[in-house]
Short mmCIF file of C-alpha atoms in Angstrom, two decimals:
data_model
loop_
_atom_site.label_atom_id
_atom_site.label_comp_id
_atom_site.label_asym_id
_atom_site.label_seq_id
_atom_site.Cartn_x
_atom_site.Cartn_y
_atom_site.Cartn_z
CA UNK A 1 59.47 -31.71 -26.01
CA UNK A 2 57.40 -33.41 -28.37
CA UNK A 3 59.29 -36.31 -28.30
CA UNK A 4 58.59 -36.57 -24.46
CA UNK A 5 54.65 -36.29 -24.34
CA UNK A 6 54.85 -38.51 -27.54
CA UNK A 7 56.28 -41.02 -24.92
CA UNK A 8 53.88 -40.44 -22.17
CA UNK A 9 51.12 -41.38 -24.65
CA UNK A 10 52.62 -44.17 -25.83
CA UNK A 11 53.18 -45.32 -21.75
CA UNK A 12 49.21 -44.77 -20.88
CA UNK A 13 48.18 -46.57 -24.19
CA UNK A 14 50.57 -49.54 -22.93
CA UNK A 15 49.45 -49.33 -19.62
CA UNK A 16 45.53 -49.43 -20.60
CA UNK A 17 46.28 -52.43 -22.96
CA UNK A 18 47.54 -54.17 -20.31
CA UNK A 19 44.92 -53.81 -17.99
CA UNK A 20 41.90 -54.32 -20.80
CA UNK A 21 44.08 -57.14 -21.76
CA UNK A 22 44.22 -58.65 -18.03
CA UNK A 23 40.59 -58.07 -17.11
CA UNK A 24 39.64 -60.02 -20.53
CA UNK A 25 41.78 -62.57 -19.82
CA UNK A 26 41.17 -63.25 -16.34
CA UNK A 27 37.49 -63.30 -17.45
CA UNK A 28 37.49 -65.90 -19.89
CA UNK A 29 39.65 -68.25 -18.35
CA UNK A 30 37.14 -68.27 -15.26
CA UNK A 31 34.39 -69.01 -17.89
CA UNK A 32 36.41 -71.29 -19.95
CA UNK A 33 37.44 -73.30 -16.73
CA UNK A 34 33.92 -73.26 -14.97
CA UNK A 35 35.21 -72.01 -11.29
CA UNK A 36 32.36 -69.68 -11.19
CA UNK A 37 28.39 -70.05 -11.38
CA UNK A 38 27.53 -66.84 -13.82
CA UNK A 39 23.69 -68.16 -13.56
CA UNK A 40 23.69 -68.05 -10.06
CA UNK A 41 25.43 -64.43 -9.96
CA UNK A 42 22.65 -63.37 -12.38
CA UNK A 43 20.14 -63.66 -9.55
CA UNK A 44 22.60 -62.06 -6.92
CA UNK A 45 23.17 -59.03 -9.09
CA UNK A 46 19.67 -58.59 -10.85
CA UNK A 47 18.05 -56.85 -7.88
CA UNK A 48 20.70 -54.44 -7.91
CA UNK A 49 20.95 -53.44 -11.20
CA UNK A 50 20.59 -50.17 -11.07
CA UNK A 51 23.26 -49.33 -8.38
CA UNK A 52 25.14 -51.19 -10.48
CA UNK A 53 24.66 -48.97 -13.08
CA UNK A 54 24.93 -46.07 -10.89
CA UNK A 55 28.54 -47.74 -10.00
CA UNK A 56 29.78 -48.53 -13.73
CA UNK A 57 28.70 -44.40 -14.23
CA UNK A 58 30.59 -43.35 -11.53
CA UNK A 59 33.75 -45.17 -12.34
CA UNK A 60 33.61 -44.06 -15.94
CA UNK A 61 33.43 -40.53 -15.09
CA UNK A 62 36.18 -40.69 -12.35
CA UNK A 63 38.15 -42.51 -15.31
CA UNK A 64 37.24 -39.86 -17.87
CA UNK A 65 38.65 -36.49 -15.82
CA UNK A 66 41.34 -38.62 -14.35
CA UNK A 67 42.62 -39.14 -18.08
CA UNK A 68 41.72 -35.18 -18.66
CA UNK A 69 44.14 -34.57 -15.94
CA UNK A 70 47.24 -36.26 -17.19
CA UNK A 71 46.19 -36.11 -21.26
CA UNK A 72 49.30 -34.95 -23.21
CA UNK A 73 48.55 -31.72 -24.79
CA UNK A 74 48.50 -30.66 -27.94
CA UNK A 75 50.72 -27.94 -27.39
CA UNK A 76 53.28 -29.15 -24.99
CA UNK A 77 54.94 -25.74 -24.94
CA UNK A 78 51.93 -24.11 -23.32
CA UNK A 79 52.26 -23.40 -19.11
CA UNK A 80 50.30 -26.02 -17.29
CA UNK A 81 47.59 -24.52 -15.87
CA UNK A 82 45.53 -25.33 -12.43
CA UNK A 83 42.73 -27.57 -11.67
CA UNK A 84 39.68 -25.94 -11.93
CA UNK A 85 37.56 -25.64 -8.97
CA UNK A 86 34.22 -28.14 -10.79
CA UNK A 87 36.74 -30.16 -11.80
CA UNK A 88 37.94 -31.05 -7.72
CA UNK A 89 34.24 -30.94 -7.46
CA UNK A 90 33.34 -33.26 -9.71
CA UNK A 91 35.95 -35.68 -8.53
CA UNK A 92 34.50 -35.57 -5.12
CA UNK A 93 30.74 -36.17 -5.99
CA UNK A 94 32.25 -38.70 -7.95
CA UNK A 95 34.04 -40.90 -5.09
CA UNK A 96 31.49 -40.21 -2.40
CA UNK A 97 29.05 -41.83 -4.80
CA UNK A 98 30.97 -44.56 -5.45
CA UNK A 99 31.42 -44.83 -2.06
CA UNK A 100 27.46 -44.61 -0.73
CA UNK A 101 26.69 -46.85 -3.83
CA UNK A 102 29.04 -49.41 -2.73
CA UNK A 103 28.18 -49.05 1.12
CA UNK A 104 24.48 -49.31 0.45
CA UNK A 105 24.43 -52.76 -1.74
CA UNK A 106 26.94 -53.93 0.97
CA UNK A 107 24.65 -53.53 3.45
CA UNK A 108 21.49 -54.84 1.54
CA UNK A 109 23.13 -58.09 1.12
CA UNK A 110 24.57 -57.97 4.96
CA UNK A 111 20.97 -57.92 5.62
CA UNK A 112 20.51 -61.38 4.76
CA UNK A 113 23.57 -62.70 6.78
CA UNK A 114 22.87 -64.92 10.21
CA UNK A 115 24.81 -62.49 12.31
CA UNK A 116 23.09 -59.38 10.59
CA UNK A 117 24.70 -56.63 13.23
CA UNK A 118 28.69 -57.68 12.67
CA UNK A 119 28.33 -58.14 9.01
CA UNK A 120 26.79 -54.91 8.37
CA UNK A 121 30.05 -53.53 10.29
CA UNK A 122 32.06 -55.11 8.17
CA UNK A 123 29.96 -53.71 5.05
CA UNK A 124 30.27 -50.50 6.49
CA UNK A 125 34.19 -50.96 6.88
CA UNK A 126 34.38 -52.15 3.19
CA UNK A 127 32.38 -49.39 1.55
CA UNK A 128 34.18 -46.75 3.29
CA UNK A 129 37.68 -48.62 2.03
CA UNK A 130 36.16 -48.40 -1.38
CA UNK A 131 35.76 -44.81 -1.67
CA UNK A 132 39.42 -44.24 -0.04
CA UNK A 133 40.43 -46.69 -2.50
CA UNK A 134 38.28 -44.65 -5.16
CA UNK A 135 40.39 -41.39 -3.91
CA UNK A 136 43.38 -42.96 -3.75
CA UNK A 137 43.25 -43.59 -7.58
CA UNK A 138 42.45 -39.99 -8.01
CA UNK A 139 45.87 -38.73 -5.72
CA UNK A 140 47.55 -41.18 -7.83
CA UNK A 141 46.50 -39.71 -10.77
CA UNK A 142 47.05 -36.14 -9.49
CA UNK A 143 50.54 -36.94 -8.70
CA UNK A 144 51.11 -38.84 -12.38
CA UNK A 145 50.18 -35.70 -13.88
CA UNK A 146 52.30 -33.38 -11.55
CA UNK A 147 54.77 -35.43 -12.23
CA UNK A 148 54.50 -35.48 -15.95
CA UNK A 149 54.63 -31.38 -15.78
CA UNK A 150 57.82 -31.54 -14.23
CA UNK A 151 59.30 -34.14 -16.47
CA UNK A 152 57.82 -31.04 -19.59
CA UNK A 153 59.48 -28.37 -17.36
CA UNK A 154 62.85 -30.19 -17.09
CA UNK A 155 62.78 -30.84 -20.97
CA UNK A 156 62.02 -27.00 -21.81
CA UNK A 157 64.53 -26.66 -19.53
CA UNK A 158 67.36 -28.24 -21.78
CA UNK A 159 66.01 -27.35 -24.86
CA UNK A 160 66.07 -23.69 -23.83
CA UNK A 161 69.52 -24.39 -22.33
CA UNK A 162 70.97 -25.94 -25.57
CA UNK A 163 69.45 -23.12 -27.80
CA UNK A 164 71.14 -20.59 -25.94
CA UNK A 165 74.25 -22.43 -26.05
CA UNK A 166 74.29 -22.70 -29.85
CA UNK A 167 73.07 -19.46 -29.65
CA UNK A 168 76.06 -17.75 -28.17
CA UNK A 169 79.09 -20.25 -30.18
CA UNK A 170 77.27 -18.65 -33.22
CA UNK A 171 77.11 -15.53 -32.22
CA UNK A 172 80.37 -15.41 -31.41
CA UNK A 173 82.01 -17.59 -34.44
CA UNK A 174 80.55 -14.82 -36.36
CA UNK A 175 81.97 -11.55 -34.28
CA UNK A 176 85.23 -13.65 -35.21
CA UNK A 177 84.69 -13.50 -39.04
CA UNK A 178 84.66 -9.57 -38.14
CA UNK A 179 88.26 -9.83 -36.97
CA UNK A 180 90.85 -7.95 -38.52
CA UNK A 181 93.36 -11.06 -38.01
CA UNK A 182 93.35 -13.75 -40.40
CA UNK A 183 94.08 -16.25 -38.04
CA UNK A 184 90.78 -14.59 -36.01
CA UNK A 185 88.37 -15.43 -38.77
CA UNK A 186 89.99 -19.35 -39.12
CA UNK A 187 88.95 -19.79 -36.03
CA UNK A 188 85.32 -18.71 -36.51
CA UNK A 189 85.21 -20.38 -39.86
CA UNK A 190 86.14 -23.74 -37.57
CA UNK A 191 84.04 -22.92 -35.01
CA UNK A 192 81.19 -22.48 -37.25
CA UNK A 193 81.34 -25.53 -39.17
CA UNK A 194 81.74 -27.70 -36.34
CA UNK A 195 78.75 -25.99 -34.73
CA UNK A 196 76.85 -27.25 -38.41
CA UNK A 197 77.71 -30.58 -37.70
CA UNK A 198 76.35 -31.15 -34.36
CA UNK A 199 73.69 -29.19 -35.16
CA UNK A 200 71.62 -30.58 -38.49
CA UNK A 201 68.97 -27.95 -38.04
CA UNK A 202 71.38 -24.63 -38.18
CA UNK A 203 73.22 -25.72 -41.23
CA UNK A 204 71.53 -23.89 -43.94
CA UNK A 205 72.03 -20.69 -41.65
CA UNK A 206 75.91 -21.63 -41.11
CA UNK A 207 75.86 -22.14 -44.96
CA UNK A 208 74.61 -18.70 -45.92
CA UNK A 209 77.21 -17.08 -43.28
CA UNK A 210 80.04 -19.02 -45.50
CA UNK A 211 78.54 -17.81 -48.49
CA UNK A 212 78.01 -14.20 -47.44
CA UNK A 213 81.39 -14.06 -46.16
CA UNK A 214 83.02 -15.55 -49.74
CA UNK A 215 80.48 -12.54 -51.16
CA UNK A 216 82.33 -9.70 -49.83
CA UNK A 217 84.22 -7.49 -52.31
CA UNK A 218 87.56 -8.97 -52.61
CA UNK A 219 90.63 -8.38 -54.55
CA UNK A 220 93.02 -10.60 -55.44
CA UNK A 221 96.78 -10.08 -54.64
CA UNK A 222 98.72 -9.32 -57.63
CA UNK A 223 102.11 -9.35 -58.93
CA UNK A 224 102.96 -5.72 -56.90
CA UNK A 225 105.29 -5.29 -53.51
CA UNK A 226 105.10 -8.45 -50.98
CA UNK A 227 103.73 -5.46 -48.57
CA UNK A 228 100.99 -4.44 -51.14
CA UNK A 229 99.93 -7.92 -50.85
CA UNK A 230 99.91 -9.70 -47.71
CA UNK A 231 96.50 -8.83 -46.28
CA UNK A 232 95.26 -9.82 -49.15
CA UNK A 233 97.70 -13.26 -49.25
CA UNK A 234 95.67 -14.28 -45.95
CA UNK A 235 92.47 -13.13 -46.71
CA UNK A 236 93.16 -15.25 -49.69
CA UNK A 237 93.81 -17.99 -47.13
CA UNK A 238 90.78 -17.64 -44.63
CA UNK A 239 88.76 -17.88 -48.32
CA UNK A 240 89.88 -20.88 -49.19
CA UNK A 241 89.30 -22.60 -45.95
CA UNK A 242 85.84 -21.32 -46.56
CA UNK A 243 85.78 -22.93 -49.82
CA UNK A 244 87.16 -25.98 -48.38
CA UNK A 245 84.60 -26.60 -46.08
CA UNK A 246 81.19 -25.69 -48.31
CA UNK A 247 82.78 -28.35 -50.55
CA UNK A 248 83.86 -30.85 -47.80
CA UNK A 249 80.08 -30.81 -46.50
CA UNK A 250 78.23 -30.47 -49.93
CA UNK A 251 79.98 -33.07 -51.80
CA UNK A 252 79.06 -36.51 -52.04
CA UNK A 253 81.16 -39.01 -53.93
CA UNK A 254 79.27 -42.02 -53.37
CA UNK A 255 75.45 -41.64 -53.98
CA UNK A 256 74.20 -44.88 -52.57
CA UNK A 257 75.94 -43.74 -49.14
CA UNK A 258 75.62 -40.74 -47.18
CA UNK A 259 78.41 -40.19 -44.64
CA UNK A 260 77.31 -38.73 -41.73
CA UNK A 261 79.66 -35.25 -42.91
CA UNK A 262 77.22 -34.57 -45.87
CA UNK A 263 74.96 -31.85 -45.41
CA UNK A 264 71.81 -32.24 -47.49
CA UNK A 265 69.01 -30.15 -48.94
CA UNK A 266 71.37 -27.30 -48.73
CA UNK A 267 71.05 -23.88 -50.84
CA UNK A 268 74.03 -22.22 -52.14
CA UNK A 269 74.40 -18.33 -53.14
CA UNK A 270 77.47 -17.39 -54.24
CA UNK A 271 76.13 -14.44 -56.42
CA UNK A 272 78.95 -12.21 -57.35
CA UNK A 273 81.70 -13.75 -55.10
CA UNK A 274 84.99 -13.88 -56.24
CA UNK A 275 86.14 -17.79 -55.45
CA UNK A 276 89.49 -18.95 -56.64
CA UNK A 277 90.68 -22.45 -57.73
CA UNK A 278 87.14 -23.59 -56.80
CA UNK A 279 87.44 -27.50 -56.76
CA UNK A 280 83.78 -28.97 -56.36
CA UNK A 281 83.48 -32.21 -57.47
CA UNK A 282 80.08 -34.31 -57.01
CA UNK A 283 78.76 -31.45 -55.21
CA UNK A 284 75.57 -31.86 -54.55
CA UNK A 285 72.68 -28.87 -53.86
CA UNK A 286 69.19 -28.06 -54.16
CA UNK A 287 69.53 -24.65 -55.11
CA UNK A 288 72.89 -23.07 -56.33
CA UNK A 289 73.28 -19.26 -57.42
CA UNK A 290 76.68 -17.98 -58.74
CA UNK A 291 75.59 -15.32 -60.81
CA UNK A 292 77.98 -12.61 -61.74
CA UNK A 293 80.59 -14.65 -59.68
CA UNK A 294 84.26 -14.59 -60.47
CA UNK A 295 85.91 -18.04 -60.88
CA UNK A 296 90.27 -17.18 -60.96
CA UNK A 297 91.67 -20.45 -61.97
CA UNK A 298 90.63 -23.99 -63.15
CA UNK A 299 87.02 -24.92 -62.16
CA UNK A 300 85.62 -28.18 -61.78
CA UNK A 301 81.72 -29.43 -60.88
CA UNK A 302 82.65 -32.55 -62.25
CA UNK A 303 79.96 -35.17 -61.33
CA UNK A 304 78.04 -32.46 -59.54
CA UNK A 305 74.02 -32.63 -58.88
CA UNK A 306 71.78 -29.65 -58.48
CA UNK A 307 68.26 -30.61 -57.96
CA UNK A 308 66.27 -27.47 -58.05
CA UNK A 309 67.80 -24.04 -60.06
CA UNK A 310 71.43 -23.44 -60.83
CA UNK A 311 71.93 -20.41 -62.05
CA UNK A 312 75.65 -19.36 -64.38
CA UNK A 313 74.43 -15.95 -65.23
CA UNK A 314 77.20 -13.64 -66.40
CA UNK A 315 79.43 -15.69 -64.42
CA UNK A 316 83.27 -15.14 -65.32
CA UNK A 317 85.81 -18.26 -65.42
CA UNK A 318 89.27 -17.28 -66.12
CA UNK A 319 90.57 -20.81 -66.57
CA UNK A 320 89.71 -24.04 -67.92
CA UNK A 321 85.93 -25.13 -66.25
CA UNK A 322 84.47 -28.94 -65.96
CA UNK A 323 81.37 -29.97 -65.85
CA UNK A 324 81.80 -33.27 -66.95
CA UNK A 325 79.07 -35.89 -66.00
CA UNK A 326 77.01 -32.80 -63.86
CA UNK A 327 73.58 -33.42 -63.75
CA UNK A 328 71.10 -30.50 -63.74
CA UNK A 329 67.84 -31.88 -62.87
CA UNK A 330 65.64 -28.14 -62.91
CA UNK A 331 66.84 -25.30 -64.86
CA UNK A 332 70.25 -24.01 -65.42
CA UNK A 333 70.81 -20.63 -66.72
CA UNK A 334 74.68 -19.46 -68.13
CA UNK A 335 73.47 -16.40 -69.85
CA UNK A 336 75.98 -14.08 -70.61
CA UNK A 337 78.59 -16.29 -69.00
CA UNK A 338 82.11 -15.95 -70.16
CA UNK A 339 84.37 -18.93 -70.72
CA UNK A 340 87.62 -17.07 -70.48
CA UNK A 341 89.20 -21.31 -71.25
CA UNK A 342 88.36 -24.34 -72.53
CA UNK A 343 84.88 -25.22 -70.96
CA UNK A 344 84.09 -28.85 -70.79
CA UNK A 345 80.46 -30.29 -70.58
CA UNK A 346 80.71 -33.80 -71.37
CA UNK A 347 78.30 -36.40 -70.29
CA UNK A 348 76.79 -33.32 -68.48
CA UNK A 349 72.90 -33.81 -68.34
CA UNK A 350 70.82 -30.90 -69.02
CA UNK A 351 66.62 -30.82 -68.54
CA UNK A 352 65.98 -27.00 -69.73
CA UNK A 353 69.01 -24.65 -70.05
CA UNK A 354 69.79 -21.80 -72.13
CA UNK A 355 73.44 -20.21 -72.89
CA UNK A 356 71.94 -17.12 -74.59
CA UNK A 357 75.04 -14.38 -75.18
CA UNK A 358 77.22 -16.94 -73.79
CA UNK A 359 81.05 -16.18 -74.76
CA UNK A 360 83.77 -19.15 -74.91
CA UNK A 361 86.94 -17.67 -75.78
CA UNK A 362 88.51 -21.40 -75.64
CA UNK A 363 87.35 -24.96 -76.85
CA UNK A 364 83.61 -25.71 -75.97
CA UNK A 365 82.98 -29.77 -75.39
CA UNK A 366 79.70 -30.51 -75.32
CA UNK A 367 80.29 -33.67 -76.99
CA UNK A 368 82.75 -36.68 -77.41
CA UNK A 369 84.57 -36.95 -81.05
CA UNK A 370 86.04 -39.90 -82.29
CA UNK A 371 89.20 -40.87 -82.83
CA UNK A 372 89.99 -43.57 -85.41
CA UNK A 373 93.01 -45.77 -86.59
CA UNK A 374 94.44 -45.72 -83.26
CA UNK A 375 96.20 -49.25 -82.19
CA UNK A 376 96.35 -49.76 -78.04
CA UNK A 377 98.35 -52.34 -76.72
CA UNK A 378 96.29 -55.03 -74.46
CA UNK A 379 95.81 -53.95 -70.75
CA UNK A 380 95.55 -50.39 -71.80
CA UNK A 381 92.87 -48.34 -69.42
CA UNK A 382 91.91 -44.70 -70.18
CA UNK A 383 89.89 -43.44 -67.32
CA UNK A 384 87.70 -40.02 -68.16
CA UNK A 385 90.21 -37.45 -69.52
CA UNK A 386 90.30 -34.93 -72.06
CA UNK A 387 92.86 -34.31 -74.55
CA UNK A 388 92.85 -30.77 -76.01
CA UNK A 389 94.29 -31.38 -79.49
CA UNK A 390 92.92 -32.08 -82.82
CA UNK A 391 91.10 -35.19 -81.55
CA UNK A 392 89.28 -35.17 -78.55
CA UNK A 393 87.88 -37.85 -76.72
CA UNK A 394 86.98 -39.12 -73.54
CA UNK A 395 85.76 -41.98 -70.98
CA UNK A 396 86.86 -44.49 -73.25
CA UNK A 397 87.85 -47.60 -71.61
CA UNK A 398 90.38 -49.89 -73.77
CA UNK A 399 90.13 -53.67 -73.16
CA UNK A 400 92.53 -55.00 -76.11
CA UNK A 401 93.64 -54.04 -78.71
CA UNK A 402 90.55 -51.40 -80.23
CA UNK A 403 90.88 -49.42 -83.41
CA UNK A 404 87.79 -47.41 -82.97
CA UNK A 405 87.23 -45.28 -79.93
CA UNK A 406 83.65 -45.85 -78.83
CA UNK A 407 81.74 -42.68 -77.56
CA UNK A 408 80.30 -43.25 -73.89
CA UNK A 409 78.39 -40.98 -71.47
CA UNK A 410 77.25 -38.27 -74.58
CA UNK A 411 75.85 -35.29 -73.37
CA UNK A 412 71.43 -35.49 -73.05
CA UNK A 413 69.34 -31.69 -73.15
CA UNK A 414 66.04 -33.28 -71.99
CA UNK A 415 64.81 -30.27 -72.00
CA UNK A 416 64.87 -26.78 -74.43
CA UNK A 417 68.61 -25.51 -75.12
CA UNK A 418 68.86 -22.58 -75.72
CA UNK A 419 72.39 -21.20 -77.12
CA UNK A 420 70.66 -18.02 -78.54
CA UNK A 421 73.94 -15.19 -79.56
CA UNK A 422 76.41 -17.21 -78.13
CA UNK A 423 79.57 -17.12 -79.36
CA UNK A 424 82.39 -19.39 -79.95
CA UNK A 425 86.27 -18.33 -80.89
CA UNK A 426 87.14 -21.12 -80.26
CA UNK A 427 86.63 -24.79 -80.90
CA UNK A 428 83.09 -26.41 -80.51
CA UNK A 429 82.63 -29.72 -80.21
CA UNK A 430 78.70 -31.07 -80.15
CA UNK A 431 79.40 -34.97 -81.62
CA UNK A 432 76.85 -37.26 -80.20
CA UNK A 433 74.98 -34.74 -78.23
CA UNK A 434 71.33 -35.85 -77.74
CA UNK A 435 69.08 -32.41 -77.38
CA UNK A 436 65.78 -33.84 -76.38
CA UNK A 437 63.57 -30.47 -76.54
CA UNK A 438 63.95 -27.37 -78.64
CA UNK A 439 67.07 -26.46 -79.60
CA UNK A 440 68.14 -22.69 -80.65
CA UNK A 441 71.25 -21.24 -81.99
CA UNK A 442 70.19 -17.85 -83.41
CA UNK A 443 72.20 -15.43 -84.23
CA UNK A 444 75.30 -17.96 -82.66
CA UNK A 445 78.75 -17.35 -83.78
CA UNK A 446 81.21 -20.32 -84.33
CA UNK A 447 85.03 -18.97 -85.17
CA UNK A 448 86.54 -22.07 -84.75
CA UNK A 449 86.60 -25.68 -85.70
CA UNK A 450 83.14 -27.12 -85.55
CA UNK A 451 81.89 -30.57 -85.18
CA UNK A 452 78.17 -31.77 -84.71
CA UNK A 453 78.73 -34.76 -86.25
CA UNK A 454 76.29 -37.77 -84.73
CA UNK A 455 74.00 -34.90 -83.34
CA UNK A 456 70.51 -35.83 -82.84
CA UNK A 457 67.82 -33.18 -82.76
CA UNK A 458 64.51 -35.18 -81.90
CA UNK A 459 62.67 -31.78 -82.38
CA UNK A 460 64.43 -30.88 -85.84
CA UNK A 461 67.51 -29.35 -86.68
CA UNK A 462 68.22 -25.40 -86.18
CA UNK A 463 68.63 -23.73 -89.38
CA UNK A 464 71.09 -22.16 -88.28
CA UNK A 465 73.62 -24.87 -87.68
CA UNK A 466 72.23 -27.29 -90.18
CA UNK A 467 75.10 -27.11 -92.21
CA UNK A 468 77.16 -28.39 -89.55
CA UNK A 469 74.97 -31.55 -88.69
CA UNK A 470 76.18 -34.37 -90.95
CA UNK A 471 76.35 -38.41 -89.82
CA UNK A 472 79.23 -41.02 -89.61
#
């Protein structure tokens, strides 16, 4: 709609530069090339100056309602409504003035002709084809702006027809997520996301179906009877299609290039869901909420990117979790989160994040450690990996043969860290970390093998772990 009377504006301005643009033109090249005597229409027109005048008026203010009738509005939603009755008025006082004024200087000058009686008949004839000139400029105007109304009409028309089309495949995608058959809800999970493509403007609603759906209480199936379990086996399923296609959409592997299947700006809550073998990598979100979500087997946000929030709070992951290379650009909150595995963070970027009460029953990398008198043949490549045994390491490239494992990619807190009662059974590994703001530790608990070796604290280092800081 706006688009159209956009276009209609931009089609008068044309149309009035073209005209200015002739009427200039023809102008000067009459001056420039001397074909007519302006001194000697000086003295023809300078007795009738003021019906001149009187003219140049009249067409001005037939020109100024004629644009009032066809003007775009400001509101091209709102009903046209009718000509006013001054208006029609108006426009009439308007052409029979431009037709007397016109009649009566033809006739003034006809009075100086040889054959006075036929040329005033011919003066006559032209004044009165003036003024139906005059009011044919005004029909022509009437009918531009009827038909501009209809072209309005006929795009309301379409947009009302395509909005109650999406309308109804939404409404009913969703009566199929109701369905007690799994292969019911597939469909409308389908349906759904290929109504999100097509339509940029109703993904963040198609988005928040997904995620209320994946928010529904769900339990697992266990280890019981098959017939304990099979409802459960393809709700399991229709899940993990859901899964599938939130990551599918929100993921972006190659940041310089946005395929035309990436949905951005998107907003993600996944608060207390229960999501299994949840395989995100380089998601990318504005907001993302998964607090007091359940995470059953291995995680991974490697690469991820969430602009705004992201909030971990008493989030449970049952497995191993990556978030290698993630980038939090706002806050990020894993309060009370429990990492049930080994939970990876390396060359994760933080700006303010806190990990108060945290628990991480397994091996916690926030940093890369060394590994030295190790001899690699030539042509040897390591691409990002970790290894979870005494020496850990990882996105070390080997060109040669290299003794000394170079640390790339180390974790950066830009922002205040906060790792107030967390609590560590086992390993935690902080070498080269780079904590940028303040960082706190009280009342943390480390059980296992610790290693901040290479830290740097540009605010200071915590009391608390100060006897674990030493440098290479």
């Amino acid at each position: 709609m706006t688009f159209v009377t956009d276009l209609g504006r931009v089609r008068w301005r044309a149309v009035l530069g073209v005209a200015t643009g002739t009427v200039i033109g023809a102008v000067a090249t009459t001056v420039l090339a001397g074909w007519v005597d302006w001194n000697a229409v000086g003295r023809l027109l300078s007795p009738h100056a003021l019906s001149i005048m009187l003219f140049v008026v009249a067409v001005a203010l037939l020109g100024v309602n004629g644009w009032r009738l066809v003007r775009p509005h400001r509101r091209p939603r709102r009903p046209a409504t009718p000509l006013s009755w001054w208006l029609v008025a108006a426009a009439a006082v308007v052409i029979a003035g431009i037709t007397w004024g016109a009649t009566t200087w033809l006739l003034e000058e006809a009075d100086r002709a040889q054959d006075r009686a036929a040329v005033r008949v011919e003066a006559i004839k032209t004044g009165l084809s003036i003024g139906a000139g005059a009011g044919g400029v005004l029909a022509l105007l009437l009918s531009v702006r009827r038909q501009w109304h209809q072209e309005l009409a006929a795009s309301d028309v379409s947009h009302d027809a395509s909005e109650r089309r999406v309308t109804e495949l939404y409404t009913k995608a969703v009566e199929q997520l109701g369905s007690a058959q799994a292969p019911v809800r597939l469909g409308g999970l389908y349906a759904l996301e290929r109504l999100a493509q097509d339509n940029p403007p109703q993904r963040q609603t198609i988005v928040n179906v997904l995620c209320a759906y994946l928010r529904m209480p769900y339990q697992p199936p266990g280890e019981a009877s098959h017939d304990d379990g099979t409802e459960r086996v393809q709700e399991r399923e229709v899940r993990l299609a859901a899964q599938r296609i939130l990551v599918a959409h929100l993921s972006n592997e190659d940041s310089s290039r946005t395929p035309d299947t990436f949905w951005d700006d998107i907003d993600v809550d996944l608060s207390g869901a229960t999501l299994i073998d949840f395989t995100a990598r380089n998601l990318v979100l504005r907001r993302a909420s998964f607090r007091s979500a359940t995470f059953i087997g291995e995680v991974d946000f490697w690469g991820s990117i969430i602009v705004a929030e992201a909030d971990y709070r008493d989030v449970t992951f049952t497995a191993r979790v990556d978030f290698g290379c993630a980038k939090f650009v706002g806050d990020a909150a894993f309060n009370s989160a429990a990492f049930n595995n080994d939970a990876f963070f390396g060359g994760s970027l933080f700006n303010d994040v806190s990990f108060r009460c945290a628990t991480f029953a397994g091996d916690a990398i926030f940093g890369m450690a060394t590994s030295s008198l190790r001899v690699f043949d030539a042509d040897s490549s390591f691409r990002p990996t970790t290894f979870t045994s005494e020496d850990e390491f990882i996105s070390a490239g080997f060109d040669g043969r290299i003794k000394d494992i170079v640390l790339l990619n180390p974790p950066v807190f830009a922002g205040a860290t906060e790792f107030a009662s967390a609590v560590f059974h086992g390993a935690a590994y902080f070498r080269g970390v780079l904590f940028g703001g303040e960082a706190h530790f009280e009342a943390a608990r480390f059980s296992g093998p610790t290693d901040f070796v290479s830290t740097t604290f540009e605010t200071g280092v915590p009391q608390e772990i100060a006897r674990f800081v030493t440098h290479d």
